[in-house]
CSV table of C-alpha atoms in Angstrom, one decimal:
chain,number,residue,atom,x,y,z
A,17,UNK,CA,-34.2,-51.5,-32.0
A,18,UNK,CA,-32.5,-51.6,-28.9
A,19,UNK,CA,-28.8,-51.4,-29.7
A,20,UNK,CA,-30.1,-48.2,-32.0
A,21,UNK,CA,-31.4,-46.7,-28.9
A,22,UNK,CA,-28.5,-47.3,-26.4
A,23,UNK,CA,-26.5,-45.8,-29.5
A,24,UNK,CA,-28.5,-42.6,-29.6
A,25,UNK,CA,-28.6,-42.0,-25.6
A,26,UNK,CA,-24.9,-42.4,-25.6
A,27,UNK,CA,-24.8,-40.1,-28.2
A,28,UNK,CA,-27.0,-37.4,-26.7
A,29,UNK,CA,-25.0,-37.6,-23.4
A,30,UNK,CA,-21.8,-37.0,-25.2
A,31,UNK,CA,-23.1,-33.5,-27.0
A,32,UNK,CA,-24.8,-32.1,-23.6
A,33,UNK,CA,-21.7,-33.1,-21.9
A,34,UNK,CA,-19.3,-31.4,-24.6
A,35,UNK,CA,-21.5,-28.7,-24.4
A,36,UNK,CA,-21.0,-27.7,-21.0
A,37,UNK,CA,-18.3,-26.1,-20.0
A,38,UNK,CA,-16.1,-27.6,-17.7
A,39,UNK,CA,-15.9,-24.2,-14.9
A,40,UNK,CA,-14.5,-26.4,-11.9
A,41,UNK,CA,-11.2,-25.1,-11.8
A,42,UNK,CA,-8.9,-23.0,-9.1
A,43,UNK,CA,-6.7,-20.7,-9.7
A,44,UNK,CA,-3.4,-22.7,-8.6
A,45,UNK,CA,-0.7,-19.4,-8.7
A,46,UNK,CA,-3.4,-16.6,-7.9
A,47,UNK,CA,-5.9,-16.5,-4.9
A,48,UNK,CA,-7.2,-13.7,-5.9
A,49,UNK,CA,-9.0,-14.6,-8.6
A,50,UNK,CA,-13.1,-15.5,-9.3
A,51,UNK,CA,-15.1,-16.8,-12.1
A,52,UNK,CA,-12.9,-19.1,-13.2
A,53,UNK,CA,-13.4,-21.4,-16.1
A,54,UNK,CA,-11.0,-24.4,-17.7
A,55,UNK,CA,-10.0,-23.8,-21.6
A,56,UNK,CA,-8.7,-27.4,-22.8
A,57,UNK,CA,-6.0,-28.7,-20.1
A,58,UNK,CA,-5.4,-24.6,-18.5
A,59,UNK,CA,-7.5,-22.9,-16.9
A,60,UNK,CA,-8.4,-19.0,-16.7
A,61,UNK,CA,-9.7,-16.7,-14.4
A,62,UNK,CA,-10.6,-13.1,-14.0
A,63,UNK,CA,-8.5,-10.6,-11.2
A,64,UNK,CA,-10.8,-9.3,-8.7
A,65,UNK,CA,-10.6,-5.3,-8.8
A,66,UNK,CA,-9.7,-5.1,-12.7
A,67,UNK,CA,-11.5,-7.6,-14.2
A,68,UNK,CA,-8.5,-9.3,-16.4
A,69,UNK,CA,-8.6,-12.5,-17.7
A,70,UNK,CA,-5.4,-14.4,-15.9
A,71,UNK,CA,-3.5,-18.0,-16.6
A,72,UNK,CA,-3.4,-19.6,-13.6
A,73,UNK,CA,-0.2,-21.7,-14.9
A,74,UNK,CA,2.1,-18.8,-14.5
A,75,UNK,CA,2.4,-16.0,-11.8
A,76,UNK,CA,-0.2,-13.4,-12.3
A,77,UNK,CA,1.7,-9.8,-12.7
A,78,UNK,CA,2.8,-7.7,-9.7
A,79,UNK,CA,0.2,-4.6,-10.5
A,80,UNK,CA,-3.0,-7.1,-10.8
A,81,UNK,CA,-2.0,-8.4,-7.6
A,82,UNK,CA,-2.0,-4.7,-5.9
A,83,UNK,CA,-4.8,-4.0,-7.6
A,84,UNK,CA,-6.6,-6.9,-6.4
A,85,UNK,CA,-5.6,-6.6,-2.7
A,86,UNK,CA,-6.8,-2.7,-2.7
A,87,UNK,CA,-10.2,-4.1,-3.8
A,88,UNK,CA,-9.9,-6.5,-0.9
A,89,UNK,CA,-9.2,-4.1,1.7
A,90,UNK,CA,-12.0,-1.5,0.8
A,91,UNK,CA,-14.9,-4.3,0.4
A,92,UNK,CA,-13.1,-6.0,3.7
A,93,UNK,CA,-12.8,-9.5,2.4
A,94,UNK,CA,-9.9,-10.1,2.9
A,95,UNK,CA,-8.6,-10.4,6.3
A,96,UNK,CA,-5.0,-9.1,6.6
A,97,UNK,CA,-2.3,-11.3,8.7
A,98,UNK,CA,-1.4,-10.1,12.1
A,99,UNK,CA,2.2,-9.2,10.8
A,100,UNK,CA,1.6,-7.6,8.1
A,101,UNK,CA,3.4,-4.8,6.8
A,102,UNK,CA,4.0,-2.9,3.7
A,103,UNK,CA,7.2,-1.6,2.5
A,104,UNK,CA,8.4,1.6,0.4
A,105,UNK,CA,5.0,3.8,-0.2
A,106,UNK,CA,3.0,0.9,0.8
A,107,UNK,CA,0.4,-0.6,-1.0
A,108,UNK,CA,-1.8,1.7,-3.2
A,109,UNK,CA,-4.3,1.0,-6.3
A,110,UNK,CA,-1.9,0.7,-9.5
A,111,UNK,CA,-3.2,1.6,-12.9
A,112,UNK,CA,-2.2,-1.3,-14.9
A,113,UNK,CA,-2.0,-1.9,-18.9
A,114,UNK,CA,-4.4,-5.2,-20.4
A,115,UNK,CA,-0.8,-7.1,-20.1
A,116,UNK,CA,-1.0,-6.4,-16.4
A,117,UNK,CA,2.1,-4.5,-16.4
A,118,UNK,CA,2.1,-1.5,-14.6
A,119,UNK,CA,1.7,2.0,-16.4
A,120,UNK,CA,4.7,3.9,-16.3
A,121,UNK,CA,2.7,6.8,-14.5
A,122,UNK,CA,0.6,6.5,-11.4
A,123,UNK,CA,-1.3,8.9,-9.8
A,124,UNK,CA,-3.7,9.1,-6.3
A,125,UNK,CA,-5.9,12.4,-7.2
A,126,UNK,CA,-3.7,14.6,-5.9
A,127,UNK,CA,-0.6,14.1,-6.9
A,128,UNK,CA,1.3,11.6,-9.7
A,129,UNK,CA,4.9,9.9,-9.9
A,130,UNK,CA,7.3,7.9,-12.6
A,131,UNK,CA,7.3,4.0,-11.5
A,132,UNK,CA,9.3,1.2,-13.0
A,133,UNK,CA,8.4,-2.0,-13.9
A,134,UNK,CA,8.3,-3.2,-10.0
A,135,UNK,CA,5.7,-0.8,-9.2
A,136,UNK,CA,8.0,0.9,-7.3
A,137,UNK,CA,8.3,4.9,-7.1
A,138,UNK,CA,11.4,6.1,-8.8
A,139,UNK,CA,10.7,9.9,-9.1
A,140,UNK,CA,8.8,12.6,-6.6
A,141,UNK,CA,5.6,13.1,-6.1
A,142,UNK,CA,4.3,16.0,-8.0
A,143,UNK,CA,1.1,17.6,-9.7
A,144,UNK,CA,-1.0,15.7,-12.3
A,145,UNK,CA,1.0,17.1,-15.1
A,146,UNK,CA,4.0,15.1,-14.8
A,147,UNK,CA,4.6,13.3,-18.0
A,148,UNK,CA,6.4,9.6,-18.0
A,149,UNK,CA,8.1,8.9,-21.3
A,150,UNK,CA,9.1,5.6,-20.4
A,151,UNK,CA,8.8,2.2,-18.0
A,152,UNK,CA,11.5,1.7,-16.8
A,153,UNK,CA,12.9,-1.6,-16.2
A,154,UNK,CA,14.1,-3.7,-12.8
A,155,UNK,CA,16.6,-5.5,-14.1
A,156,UNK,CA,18.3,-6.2,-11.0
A,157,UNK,CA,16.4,-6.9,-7.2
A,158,UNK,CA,18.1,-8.2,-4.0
A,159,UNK,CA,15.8,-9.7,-1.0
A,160,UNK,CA,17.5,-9.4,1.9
A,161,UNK,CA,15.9,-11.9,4.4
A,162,UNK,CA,16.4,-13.9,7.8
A,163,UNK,CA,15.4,-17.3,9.0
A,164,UNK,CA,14.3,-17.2,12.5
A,165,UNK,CA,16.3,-19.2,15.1
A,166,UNK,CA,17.6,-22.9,14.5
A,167,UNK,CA,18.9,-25.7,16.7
A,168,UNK,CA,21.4,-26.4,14.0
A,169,UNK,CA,23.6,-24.6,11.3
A,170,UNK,CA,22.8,-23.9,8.0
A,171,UNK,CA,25.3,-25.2,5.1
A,172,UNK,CA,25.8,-22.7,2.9
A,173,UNK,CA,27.2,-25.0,0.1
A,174,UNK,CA,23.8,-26.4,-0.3
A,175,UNK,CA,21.5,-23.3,0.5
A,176,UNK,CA,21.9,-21.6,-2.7
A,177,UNK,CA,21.2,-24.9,-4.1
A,178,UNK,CA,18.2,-25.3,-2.2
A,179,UNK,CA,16.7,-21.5,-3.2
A,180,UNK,CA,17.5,-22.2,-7.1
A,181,UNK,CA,15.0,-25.5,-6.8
A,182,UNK,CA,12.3,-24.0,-4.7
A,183,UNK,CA,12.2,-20.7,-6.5
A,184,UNK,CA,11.9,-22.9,-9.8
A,185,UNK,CA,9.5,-25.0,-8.2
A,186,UNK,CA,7.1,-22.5,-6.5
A,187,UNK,CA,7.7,-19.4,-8.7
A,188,UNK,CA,8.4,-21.2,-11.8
A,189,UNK,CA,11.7,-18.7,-12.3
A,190,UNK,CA,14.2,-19.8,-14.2
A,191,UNK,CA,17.6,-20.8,-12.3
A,192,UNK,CA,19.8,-18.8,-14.0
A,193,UNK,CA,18.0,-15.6,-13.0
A,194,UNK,CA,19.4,-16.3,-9.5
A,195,UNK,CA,23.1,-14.7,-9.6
A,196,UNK,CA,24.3,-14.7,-6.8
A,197,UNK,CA,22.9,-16.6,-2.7
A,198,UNK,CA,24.9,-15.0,0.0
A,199,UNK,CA,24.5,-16.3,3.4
A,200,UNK,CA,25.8,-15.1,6.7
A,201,UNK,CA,23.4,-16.5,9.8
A,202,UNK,CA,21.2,-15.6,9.9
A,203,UNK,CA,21.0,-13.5,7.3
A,204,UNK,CA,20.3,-14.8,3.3
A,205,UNK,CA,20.5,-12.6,0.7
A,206,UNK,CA,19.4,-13.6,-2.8
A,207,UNK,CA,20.1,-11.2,-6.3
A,208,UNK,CA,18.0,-11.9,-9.0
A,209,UNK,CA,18.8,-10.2,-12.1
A,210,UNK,CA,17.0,-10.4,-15.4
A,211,UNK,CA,17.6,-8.1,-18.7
A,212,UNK,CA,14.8,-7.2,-21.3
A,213,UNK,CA,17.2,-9.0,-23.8
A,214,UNK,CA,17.4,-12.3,-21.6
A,215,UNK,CA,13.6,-12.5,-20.9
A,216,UNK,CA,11.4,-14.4,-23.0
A,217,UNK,CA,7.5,-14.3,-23.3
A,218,UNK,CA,7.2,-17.3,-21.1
A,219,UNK,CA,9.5,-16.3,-18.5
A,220,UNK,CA,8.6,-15.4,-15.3
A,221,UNK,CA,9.8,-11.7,-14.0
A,222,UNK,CA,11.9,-11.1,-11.4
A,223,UNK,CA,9.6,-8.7,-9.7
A,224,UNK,CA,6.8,-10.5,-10.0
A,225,UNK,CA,8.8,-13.4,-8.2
A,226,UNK,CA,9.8,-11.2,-5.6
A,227,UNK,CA,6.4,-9.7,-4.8
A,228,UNK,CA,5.5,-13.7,-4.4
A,229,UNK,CA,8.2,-14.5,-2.4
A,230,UNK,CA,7.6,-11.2,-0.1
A,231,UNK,CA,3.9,-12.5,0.2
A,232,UNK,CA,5.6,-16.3,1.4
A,233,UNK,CA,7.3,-15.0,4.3
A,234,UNK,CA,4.8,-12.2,5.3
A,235,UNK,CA,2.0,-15.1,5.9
A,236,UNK,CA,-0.2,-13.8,3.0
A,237,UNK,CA,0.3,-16.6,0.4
A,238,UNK,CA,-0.9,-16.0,-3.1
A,239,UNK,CA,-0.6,-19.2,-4.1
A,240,UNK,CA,-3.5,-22.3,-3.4
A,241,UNK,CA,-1.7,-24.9,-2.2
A,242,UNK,CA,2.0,-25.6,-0.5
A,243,UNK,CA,3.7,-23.2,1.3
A,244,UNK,CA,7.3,-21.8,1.2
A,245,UNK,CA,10.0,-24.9,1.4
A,246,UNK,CA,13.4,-24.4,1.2
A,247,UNK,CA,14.6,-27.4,2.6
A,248,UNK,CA,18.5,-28.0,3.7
A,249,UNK,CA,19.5,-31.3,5.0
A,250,UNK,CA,19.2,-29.4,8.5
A,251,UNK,CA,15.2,-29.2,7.7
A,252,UNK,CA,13.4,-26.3,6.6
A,253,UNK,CA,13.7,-22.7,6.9
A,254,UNK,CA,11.4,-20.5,8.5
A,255,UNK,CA,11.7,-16.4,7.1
A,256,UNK,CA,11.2,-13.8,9.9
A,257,UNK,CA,11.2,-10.9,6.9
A,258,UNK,CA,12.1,-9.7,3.5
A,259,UNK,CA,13.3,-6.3,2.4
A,260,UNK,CA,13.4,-6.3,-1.3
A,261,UNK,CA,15.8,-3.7,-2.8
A,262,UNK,CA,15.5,-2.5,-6.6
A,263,UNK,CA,18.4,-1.3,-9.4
A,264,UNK,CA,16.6,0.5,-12.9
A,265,UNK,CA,18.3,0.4,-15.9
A,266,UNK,CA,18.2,4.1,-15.4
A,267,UNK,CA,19.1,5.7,-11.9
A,268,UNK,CA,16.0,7.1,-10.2
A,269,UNK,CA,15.2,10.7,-10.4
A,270,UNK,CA,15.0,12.1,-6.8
A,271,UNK,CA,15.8,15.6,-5.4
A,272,UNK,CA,16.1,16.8,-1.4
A,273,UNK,CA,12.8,17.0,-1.2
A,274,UNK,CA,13.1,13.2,-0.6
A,275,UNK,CA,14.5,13.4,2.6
A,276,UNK,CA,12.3,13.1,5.3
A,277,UNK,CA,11.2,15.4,8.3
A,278,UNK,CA,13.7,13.8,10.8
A,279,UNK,CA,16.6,13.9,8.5
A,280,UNK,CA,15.9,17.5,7.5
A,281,UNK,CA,15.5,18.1,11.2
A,282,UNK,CA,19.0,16.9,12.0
A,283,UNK,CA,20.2,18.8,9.3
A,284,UNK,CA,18.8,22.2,10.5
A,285,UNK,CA,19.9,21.6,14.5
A,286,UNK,CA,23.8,20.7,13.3
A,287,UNK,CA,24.0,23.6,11.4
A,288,UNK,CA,22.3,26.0,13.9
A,289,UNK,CA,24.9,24.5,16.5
A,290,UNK,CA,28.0,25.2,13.9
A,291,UNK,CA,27.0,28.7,13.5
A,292,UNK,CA,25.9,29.1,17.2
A,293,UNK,CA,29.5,27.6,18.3
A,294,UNK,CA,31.0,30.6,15.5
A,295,UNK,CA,29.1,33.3,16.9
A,296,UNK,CA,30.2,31.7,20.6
A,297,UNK,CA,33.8,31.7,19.3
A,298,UNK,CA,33.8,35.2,17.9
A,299,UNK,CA,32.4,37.1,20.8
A,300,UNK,CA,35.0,34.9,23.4
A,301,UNK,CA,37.6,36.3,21.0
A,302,UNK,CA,36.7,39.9,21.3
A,303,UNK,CA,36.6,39.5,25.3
A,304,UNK,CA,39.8,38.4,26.1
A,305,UNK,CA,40.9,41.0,23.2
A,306,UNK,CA,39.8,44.0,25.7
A,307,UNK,CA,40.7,41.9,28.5
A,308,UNK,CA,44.5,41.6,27.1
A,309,UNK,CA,44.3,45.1,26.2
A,310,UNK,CA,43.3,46.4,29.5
A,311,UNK,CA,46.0,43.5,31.1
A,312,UNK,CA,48.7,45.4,29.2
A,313,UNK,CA,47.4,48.9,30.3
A,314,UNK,CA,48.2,48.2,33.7
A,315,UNK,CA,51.1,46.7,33.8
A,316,UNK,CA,52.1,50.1,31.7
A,317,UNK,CA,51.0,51.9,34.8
A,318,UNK,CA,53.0,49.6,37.5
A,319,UNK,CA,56.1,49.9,35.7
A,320,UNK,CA,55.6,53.9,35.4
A,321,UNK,CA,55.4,53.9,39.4
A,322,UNK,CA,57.9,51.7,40.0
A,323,UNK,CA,60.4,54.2,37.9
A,324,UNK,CA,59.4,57.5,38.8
């Protein structure tokens, strides 16, 4: 009777223990994450501020991760570095699609622009009619970045060498998505381009990566563990900023009302001073005509006393 006993307590262990779910995991790409529970060998989470289930194997999508730090900074979670800074229009509260990508249109209550798949605004800012037929693609981003002051030179011959395996590494981006790594201390610029035809369902995209990377260097990590490492023979780099640049498929759609205050400013004073140095031109001219005119007078009335 024993052994059947032992049997039957093994065997009631073993169901309450496969019926529990195993809900012990983090979110290793995504910080901003809660509720998260393992499925099998993965495990799956929800993004705070739009409640999407996420894979935390892969890099969570650009818009869920703006969307997730709005909903940070209105509850006041989340603490923001002492650097920090946005870029462009700064961050705002993206409407997203269940896929995470962003909707082609966007809108704040007011007003409503034309994004492309980056988030970023690619049209003007106009009324809540304005219709976007498409999402347009990034296809091709540049960061433009700087390591902060070194002791000893950087090789170049092994930097872009060094990006490829880190980006791959951290960002799980694929190394022939990185054309070009240009260095000139202590400047690094690094081109990532990526077509809808080259892009596969597993692949990473480049905007997301970028957004990551941006993150890295600002302080403001999105991923759990590790930090940044790009290490060169001379040790590693440290980033002092990022600017990230974006080319469309399709050329962005933006008129002179783009300009800003300042520029339209200096617009305005040149051309007041070209028409003020005409009108200062024209009225010198019509003085020294008279004064050449009465000049000539004169010297008609010397010469007619001179020869009476």
């Amino acid at each position: 009777m024993e052994p059947l006993r032992g049997a039957a307590l093994l065997l009631l262990l073993a169901a309450v223990c496969w019926a529990q779910p195993d809900q012990g995991c983090t979110c290793a790409k995504n910080k901003r994450t809660f509720n998260c529970i393992r499925n099998g060998t993965s495990c799956l989470c929800t993004s705070i501020g739009s409640e999407v289930s996420v894979r935390c194997d892969t890099l969570t999508s650009k818009c869920l991760l703006m969307k997730a730090e709005m909903a940070g900074s209105k509850s006041g979670r989340r603490r923001k570095p002492e650097h920090a800074y946005v870029d462009n229009d700064g961050i705002y509260d993206p409407d997203c699609e269940n896929s995470g990508i962003f909707k082609a249109r966007q809108c704040n209550g007011t007003s409503c622009w034309c994004v492309n798949t980056a988030g970023a605004r690619r049209t003007e800012k106009i009324d809540t009619d304005l219709q976007c037929s498409e999402l347009v693609r990034t296809s091709w981003i540049i960061i433009e970045t700087k390591h902060s002051e070194r002791s000893t030179g950087v090789d170049a011959s092994h930097l872009k060498e060094a990006i490829k395996n880190e980006f791959k590494e951290r960002y799980l981006l694929d190394p022939k998505y990185i054309s070009d790594v240009v260095y000139e201390n202590p400047y690094i610029t690094i081109e990532l381009k990526q077509n809808v035809s080259q892009k596969s369902a597993q692949d990473v995209d480049i905007a997301d990566v970028a957004y990551y990377f941006e993150k890295d260097v600002k302080g403001d990590s999105l991923i759990q563990s590790g930090t940044l490492n790009i290490n060169i023979s001379e040790g590693p780099l440290k980033f002092d900023q990022a600017l990230i640049y974006y080319v469309d498929e399709k050329p962005p759609e933006f008129s002179m009302k783009r300009l800003t205050a300042g520029v339209i400013a200096v617009i305005v004073v040149v051309i007041l001073a070209i028409v003020a140095g005409i009108i200062v031109l024209v009225i010198t001219r019509k003085r020294r005509g008279k004064y050449e005119k009465a000049e000539a007078k004169e010297m008609n009335e010397m010469q007619r006393e001179l020869n009476p």
